[in-house]
Coordinates of C-alpha atoms in Angstrom, one line a residue:
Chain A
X212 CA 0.0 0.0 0.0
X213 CA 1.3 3.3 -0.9
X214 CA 1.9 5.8 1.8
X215 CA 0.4 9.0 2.3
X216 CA 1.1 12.7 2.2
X217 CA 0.8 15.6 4.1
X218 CA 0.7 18.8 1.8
X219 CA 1.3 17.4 -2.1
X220 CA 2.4 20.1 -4.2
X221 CA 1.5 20.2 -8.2
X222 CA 3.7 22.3 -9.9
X223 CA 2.1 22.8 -13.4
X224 CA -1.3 21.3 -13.0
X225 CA -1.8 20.2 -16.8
X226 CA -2.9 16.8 -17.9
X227 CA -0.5 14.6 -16.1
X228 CA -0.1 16.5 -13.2
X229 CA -3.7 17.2 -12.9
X230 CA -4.4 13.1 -13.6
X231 CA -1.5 12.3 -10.8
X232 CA -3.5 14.8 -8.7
X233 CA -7.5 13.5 -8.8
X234 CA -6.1 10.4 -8.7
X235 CA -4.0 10.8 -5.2
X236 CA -7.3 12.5 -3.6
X237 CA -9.5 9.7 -4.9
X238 CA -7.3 7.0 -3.4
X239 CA -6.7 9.2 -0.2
X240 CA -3.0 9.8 -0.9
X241 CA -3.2 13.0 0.2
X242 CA -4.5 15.1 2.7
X243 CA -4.1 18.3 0.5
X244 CA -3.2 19.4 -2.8
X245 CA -1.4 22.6 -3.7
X246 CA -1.4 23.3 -7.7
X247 CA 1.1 26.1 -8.5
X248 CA 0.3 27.4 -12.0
X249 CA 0.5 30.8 -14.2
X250 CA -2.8 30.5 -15.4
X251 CA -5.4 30.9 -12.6
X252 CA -8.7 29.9 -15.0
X253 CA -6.8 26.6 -15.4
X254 CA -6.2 26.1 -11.4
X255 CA -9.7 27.2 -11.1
X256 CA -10.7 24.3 -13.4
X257 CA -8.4 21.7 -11.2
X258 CA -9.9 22.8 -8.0
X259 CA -13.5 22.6 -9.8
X260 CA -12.8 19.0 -10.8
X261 CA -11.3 17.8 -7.2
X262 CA -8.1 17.6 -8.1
X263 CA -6.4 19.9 -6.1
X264 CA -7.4 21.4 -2.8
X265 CA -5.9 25.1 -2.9
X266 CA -3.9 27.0 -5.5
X267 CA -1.4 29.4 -5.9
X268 CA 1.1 31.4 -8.4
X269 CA 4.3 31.5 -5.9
X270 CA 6.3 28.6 -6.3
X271 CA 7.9 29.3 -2.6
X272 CA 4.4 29.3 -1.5
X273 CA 3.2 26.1 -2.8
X274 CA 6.4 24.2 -1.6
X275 CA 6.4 25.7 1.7
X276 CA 5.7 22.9 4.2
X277 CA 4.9 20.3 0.9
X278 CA 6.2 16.3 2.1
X279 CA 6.2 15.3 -1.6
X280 CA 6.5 18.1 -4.9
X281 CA 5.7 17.0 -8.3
X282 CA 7.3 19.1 -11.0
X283 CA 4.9 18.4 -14.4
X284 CA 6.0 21.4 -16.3
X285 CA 7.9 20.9 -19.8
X286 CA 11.3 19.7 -19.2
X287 CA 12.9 23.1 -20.3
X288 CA 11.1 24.8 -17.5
X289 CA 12.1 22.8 -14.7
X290 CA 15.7 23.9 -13.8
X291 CA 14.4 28.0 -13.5
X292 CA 11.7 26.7 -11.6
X293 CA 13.7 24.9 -9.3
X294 CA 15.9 28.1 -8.6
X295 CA 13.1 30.1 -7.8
X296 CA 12.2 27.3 -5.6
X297 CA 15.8 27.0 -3.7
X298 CA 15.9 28.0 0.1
X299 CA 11.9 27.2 0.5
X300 CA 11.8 23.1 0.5
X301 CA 10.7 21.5 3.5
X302 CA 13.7 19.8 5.1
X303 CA 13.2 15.7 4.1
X304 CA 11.0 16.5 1.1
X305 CA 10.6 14.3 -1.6
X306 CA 11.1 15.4 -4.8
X307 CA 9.8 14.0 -8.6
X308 CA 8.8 14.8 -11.8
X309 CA 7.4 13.8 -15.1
X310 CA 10.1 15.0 -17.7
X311 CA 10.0 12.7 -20.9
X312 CA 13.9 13.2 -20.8
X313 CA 16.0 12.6 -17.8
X314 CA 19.8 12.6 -18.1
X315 CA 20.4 16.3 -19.0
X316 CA 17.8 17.3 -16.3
X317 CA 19.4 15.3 -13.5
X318 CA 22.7 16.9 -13.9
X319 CA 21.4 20.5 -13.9
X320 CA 18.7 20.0 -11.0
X321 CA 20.9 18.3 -8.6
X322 CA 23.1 21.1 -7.5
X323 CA 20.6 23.3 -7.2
X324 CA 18.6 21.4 -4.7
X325 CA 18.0 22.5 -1.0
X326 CA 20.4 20.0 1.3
X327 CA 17.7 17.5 2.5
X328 CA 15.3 17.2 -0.3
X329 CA 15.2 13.7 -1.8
X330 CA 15.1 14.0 -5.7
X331 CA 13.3 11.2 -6.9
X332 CA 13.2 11.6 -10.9
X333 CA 10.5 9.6 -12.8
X334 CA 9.1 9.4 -16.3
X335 CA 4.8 8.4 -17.0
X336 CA 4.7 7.0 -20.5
X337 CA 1.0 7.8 -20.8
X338 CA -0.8 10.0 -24.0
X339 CA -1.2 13.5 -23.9
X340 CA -3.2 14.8 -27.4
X341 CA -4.9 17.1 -25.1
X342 CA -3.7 19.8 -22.4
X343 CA -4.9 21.5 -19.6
X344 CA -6.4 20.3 -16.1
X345 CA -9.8 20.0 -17.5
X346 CA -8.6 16.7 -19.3
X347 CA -7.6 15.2 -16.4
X348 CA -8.1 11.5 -16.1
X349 CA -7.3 9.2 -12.8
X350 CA -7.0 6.4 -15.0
X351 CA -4.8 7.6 -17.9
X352 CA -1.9 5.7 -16.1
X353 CA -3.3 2.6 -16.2
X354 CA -1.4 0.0 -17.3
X355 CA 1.1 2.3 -18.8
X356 CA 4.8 2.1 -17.9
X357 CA 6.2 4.5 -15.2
X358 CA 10.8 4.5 -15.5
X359 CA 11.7 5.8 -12.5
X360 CA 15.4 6.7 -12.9
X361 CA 17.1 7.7 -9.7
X362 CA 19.6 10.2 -9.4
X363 CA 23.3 9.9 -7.3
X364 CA 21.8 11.0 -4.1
X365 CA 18.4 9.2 -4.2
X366 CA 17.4 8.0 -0.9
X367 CA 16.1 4.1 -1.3
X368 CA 13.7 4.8 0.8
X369 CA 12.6 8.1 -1.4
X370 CA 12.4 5.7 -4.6
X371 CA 10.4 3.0 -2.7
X372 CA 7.9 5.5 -2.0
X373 CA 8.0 7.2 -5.6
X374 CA 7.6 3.4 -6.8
X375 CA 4.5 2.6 -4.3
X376 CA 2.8 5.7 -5.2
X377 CA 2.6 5.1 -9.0
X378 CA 1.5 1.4 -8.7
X379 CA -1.5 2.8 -6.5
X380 CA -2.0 5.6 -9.6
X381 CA -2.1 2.3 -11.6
X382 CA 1.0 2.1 -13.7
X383 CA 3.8 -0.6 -14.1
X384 CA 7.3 0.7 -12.8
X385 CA 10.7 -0.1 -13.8
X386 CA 13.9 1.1 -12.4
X387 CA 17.0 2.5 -15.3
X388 CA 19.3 4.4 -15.2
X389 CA 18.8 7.4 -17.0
X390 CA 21.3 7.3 -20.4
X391 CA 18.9 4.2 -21.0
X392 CA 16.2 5.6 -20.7
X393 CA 16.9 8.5 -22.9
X394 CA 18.5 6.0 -25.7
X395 CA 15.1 4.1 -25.5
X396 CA 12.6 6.5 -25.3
X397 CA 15.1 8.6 -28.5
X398 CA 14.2 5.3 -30.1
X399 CA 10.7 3.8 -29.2
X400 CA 8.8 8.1 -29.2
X401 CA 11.1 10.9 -30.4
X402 CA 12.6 9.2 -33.6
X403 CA 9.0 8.1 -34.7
X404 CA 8.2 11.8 -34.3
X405 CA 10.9 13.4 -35.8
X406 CA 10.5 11.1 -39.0
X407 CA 6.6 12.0 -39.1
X408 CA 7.1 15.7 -38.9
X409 CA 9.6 15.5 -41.7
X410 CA 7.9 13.3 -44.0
X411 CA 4.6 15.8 -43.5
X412 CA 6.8 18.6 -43.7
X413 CA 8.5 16.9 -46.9
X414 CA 5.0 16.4 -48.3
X415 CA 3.6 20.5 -47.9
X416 CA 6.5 21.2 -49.8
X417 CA 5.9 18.8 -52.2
X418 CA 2.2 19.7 -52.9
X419 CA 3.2 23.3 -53.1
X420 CA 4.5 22.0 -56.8
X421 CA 2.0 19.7 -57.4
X422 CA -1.2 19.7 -55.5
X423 CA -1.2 16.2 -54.1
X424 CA -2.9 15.8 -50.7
X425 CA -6.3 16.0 -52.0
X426 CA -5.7 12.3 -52.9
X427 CA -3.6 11.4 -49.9
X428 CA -4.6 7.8 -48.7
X429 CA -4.6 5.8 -45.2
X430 CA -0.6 6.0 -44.7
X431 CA -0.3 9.7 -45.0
X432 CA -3.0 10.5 -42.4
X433 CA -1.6 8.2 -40.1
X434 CA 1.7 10.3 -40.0
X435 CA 0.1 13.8 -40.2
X436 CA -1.8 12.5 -36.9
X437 CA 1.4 11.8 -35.3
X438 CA 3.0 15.4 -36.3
X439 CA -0.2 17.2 -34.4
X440 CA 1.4 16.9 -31.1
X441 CA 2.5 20.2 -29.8
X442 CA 5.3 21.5 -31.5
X443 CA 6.3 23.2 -28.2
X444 CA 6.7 20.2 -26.2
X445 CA 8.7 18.2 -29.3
X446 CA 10.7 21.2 -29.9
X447 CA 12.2 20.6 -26.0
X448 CA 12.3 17.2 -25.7
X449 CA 14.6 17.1 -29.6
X450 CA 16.9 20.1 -28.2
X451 CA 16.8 18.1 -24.2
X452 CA 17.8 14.8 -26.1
X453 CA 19.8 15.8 -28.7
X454 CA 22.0 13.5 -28.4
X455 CA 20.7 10.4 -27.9
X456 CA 17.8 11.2 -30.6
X457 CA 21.0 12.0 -33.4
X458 CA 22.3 8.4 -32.5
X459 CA 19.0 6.6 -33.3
X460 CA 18.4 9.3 -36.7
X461 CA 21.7 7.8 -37.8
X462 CA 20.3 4.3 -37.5
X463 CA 17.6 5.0 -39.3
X464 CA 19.2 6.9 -41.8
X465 CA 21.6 3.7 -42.2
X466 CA 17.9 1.8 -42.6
X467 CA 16.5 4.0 -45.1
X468 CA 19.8 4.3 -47.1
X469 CA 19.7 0.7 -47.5
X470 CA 16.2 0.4 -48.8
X471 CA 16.7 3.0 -50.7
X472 CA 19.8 1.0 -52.4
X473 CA 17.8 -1.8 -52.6
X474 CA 15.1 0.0 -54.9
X475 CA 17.8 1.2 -57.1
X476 CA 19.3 -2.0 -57.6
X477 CA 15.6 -3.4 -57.9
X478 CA 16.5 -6.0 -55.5
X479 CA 13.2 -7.7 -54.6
X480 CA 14.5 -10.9 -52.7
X481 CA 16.2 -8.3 -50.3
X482 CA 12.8 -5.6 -50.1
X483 CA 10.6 -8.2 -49.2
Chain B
X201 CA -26.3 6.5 -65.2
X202 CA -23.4 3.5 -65.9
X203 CA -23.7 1.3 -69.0
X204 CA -24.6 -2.6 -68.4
X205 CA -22.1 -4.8 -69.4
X206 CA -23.0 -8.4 -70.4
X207 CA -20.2 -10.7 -69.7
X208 CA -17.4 -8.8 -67.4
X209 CA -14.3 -10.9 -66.8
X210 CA -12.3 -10.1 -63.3
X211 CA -9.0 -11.8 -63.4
X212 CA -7.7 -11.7 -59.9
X213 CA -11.0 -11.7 -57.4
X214 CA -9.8 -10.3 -54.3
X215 CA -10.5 -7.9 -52.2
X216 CA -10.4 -5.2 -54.6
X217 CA -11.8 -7.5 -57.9
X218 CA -14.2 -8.9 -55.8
X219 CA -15.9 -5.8 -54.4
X220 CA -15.7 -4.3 -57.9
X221 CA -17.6 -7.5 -58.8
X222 CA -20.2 -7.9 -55.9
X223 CA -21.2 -3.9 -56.5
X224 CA -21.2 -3.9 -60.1
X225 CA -24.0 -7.6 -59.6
X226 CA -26.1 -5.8 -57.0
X227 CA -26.2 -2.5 -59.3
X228 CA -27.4 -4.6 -62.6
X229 CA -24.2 -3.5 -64.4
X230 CA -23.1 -7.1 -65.2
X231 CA -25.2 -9.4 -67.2
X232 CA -22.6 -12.4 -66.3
X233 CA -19.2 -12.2 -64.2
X234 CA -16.8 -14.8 -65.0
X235 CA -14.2 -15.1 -62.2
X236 CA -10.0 -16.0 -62.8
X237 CA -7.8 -17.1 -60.6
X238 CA -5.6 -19.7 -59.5
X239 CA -6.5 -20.9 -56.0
X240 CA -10.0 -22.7 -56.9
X241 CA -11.0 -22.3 -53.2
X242 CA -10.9 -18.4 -53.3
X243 CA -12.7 -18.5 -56.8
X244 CA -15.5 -20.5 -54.7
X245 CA -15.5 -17.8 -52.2
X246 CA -16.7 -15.2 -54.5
X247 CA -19.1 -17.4 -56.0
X248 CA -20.7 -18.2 -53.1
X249 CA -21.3 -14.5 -51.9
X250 CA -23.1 -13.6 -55.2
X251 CA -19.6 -11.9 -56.6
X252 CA -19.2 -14.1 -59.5
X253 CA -21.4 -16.1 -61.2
X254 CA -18.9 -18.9 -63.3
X255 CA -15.0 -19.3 -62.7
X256 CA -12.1 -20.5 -64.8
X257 CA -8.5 -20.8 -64.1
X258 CA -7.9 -20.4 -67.6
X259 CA -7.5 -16.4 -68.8
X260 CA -8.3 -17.5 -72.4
X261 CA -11.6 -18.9 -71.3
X262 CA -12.3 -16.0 -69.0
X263 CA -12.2 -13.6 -71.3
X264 CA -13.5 -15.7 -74.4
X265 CA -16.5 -13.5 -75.2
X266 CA -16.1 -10.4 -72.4
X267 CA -17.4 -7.3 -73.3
X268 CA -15.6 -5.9 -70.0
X269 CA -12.5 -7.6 -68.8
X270 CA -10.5 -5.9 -65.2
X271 CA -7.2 -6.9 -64.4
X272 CA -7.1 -6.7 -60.6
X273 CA -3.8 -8.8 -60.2
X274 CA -0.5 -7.4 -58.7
X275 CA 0.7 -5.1 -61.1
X276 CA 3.8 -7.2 -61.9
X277 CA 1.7 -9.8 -62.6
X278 CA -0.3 -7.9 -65.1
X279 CA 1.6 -8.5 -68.1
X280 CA 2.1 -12.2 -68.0
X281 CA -1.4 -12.4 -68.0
X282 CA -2.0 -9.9 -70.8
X283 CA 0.6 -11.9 -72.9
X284 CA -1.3 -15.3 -72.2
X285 CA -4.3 -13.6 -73.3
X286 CA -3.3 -12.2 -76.7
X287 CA -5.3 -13.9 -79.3
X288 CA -8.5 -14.5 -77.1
X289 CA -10.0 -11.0 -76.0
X290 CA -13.3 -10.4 -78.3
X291 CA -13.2 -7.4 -80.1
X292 CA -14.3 -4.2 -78.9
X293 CA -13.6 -5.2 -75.6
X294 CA -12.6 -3.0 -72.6
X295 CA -10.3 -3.8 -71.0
X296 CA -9.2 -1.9 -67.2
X297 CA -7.2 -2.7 -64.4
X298 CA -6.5 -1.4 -60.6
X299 CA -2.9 -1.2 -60.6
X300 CA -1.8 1.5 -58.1
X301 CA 1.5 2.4 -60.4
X302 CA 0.6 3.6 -64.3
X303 CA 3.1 4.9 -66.3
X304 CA 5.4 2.1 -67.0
X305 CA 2.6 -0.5 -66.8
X306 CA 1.1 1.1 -69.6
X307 CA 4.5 1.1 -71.8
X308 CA 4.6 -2.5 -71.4
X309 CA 1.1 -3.4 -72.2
X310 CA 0.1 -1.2 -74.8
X311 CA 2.3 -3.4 -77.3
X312 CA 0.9 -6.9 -76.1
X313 CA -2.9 -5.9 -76.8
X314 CA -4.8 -7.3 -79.3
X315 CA -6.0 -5.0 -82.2
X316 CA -9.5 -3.3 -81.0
X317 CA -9.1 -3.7 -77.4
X318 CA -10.1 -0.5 -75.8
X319 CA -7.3 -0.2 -72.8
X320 CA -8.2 2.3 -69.7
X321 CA -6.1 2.2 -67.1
X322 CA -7.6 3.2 -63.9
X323 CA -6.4 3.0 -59.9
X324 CA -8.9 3.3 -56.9
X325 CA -7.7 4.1 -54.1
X326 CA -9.0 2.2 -51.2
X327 CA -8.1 0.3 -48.4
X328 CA -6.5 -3.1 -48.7
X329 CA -5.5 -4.6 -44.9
X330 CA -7.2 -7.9 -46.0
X331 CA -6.7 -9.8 -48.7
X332 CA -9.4 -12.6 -50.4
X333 CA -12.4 -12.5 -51.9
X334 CA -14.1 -13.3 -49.0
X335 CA -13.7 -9.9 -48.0
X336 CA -15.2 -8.1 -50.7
X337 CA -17.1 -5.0 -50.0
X338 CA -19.2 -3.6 -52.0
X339 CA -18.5 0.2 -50.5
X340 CA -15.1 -0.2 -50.1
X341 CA -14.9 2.4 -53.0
X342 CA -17.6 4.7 -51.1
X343 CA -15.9 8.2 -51.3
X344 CA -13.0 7.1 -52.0
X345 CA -10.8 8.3 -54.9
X346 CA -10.2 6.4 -58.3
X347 CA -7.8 8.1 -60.6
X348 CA -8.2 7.3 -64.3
X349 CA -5.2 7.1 -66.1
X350 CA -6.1 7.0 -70.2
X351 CA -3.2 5.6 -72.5
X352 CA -2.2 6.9 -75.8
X353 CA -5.0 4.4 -77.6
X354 CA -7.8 5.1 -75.3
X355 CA -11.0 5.9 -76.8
X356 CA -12.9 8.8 -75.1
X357 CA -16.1 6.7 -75.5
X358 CA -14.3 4.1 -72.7
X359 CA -13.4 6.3 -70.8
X360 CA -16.5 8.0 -70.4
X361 CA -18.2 3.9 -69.3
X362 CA -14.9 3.5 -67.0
X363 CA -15.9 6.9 -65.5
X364 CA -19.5 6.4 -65.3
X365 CA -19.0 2.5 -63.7
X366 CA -16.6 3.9 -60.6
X367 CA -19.4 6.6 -60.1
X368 CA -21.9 4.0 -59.6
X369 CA -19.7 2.1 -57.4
X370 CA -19.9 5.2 -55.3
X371 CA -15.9 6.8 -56.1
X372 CA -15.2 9.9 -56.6
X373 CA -13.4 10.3 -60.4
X374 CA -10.1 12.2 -61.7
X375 CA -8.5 12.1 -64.4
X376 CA -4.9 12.6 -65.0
X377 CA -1.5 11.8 -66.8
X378 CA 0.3 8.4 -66.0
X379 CA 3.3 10.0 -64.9
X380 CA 1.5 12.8 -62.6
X381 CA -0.7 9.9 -61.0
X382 CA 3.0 7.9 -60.3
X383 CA 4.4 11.2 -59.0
X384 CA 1.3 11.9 -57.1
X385 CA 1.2 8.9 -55.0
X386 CA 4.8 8.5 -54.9
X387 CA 4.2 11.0 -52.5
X388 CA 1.3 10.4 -50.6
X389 CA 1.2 6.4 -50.2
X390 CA 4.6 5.3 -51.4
X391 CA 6.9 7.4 -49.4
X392 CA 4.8 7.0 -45.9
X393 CA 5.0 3.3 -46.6
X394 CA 8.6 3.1 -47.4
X395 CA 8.9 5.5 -44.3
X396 CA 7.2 3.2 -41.9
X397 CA 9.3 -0.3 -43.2
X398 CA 12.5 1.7 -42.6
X399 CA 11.6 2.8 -38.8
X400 CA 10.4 -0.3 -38.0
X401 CA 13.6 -2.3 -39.7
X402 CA 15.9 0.1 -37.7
X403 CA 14.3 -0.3 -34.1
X404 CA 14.0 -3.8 -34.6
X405 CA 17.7 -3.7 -34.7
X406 CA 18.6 -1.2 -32.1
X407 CA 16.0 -3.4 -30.3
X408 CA 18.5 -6.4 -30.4
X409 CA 21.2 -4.4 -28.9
X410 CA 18.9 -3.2 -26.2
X411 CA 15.7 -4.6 -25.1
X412 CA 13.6 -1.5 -25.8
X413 CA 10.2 -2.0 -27.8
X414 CA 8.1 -3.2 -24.6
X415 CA 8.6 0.5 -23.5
X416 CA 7.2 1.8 -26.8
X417 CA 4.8 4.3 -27.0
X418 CA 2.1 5.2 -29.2
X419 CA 4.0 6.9 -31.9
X420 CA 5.9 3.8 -32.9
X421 CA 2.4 1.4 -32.5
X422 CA 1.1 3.6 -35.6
X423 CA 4.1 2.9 -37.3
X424 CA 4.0 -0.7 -37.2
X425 CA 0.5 -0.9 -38.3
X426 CA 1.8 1.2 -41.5
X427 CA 4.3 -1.5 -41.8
X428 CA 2.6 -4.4 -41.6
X429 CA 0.6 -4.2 -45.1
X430 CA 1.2 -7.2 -47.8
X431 CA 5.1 -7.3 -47.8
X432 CA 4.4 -8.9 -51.7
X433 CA 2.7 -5.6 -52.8
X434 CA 5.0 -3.0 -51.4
X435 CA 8.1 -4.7 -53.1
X436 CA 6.0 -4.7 -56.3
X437 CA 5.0 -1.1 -56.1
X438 CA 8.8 0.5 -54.6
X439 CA 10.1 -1.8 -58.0
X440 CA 7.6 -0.6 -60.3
X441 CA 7.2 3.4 -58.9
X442 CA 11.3 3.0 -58.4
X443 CA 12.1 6.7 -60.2
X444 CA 9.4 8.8 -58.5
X445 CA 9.6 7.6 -55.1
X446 CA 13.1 7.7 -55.2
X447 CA 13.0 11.4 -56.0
X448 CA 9.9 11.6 -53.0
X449 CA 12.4 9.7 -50.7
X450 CA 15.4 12.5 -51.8
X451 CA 12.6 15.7 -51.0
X452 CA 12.2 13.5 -47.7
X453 CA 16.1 13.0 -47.0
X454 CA 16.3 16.8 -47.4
X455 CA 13.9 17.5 -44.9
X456 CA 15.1 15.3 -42.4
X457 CA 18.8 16.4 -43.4
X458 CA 17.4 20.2 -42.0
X459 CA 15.4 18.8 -39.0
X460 CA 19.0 17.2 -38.2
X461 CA 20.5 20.5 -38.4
X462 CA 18.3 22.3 -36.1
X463 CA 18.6 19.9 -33.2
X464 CA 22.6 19.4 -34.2
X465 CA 22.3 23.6 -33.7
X466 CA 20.1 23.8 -31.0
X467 CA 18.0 25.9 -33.1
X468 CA 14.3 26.1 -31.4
X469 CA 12.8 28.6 -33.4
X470 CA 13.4 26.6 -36.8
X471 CA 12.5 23.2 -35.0
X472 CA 9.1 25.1 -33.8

């Protein structure tokens, strides 16, 4: 059984942290909820659906006196965030987050950190088409993989609790490192993404020349689905990832470059 | 309102022959439909769900008195069959097919046809997951597009009846040049296809360095779904569309060449 919190505090109370949130009060995981948000008609909206309990705009306000803060903000916010935040942690506080990439992240957040705060980084793999606490859903985690990926100075006991908590929010946990789990997710989420924004991008070029979309079938669509995400959100996590994400392009450039010989060559035994 | 035929001959009853057949029986368009094919148990398929009303495995037979004869093979199977059939088609005939790559199929038939046959080349574009005629549907072509593609010998008078019989099976007509039509869905289907094998083929191999697909989200699902069309068909159409989906593929390489760029820069503002 998971334990329970004091004061939680949701920084960024958008669809995952807003879902994380309704989800603790239902299961009585915590006693309050702070959401700590730039847009008040959007905290108004989480504390209209339950999932948070008060709100505010101050960061050093919603940490103050918080036994667990959950940072759900894009993963290029998170490091100013966590300045503004330094000197107002409760002493023993548990840290976490939701950031889709996790190396980079660690290594900036760490120093900054109050002494005595238990950084506990973690990583939902759950959809998010939509934004905004008004989406939120308890159950969006179900059945979905959680990657926890503890820093240097994780406590064990901070990560068992991290780990309890998002079995009780219904998800299925494993513990990596995080290179790996920046090489895999470059692999399994941001390459598919990257290759379907350039082949839609590819193809509005394309049909500037010759209008072509009109007759576009099944396989296009597919792909322009893919490249609706927000551009915001994929612009950080190619820049936060770089790296890894260039590694698993080559690959597939490797991939593509053989195919591509392949059709020159008209080498069927070798296509199919 | 579409012309009746008397005795249309589909060589090939799939999915795509046999819905053309099924539709064109419940509409009164076909008099008799004489079904060809190999595999007798599929040719007893479409007889039994009204498609067909006789089958052969012999092309000379099938088309031995055919007013209307559609080719609904693979398209590198189309000229064999056109070659075994020289001698036999009944003058006057039309004769169409459903191949989803024009230009060069045209250039190799044109030569092999007997003297009167009426060739128009035509493509609908519908979906084709399943394969068999016991999948026919007869408003698979509902909405959907159907490009016709005339050759150099068409008459206009055929392809006003092609026109008028893929408006009554409920597509909407275009038509255009071979070449454009190649171009066109070089584009649209080809290149998103080609896309797809190439992601999938690449993180099937990172995935044997590092177990890594049970974490995969649902960008790469949609990908393998692209993927996992008729492997058979996709070599037959990258073979036969080889020049314009090669140049699609270069348009593509470019973009992705730029998208590298931006995240090698650490350029935001061009990746947004």
């Amino acid at each position: 059984m998971a334990d329970k919190f004091q004061r939680v505090c949701v920084i960024g109370v958008g669809l995952i942290g807003g879902s994380i949130a309704i989800k603790m009060r239902r299961l009585g995981l915590a006693e309050e909820i702070v959401g700590v948000g730039r847009r008040v008609g959007n905290l108004k909206d989480a504390l209209k659906i339950g999932a948070i309990t008060e709100y505010t705009q101050q960061v050093s306000k919603g940490i103050a006196g918080a036994d667990l803060v959950i940072l759900a903000v894009p993963v290029r916010a998170m490091p100013g965030l966590i300045e503004s935040a330094a000197g107002y942690f409760q002493p023993g506080a548990i840290l976490t987050d939701v950031g889709s990439v996790k190396a980079g992240l660690i290594k900036t957040i760490e120093p900054l950190l109050d002494p005595g705060v238990d950084f506990i980084p973690a990583h939902p793999i759950a959809g998010r088409e939509k934004s905004g606490a008004k989406y939120s859903d308890p159950e969006i985690f179900q059945g979905k993989w959680t990657v926890i990926t503890p820093a240097k100075s994780s406590s064990k006991k901070g990560i068992g609790r991290i780990k309890k908590l998002w079995l009780a929010l219904g998800a299925k946990v494993e513990l990596m490192d995080p290179r790996t789990h920046d090489r895999i997710l470059a692999s399994v989420s941001h390459l598919p993404h990257l290759v379907a924004y350039g082949l839609v991008g590819s193809l509005l070029a394309m049909d500037r020349k010759t209008p072509l979309l009109r007759l576009s079938a099944g396989g296009f669509r597919d792909f322009t689905r893919i490249a609706e995400s927000s551009p915001e959100m994929w612009t950080d996590i190619f820049l936060e990832n770089r790296k890894e994400i260039l590694g698993a392009l080559s690959e597939y450039e490797g991939e593509l470059g053989k195919i591509k010989k392949w059709i020159q060559n008209g080498d069927s035994e070798k296509l199919l």
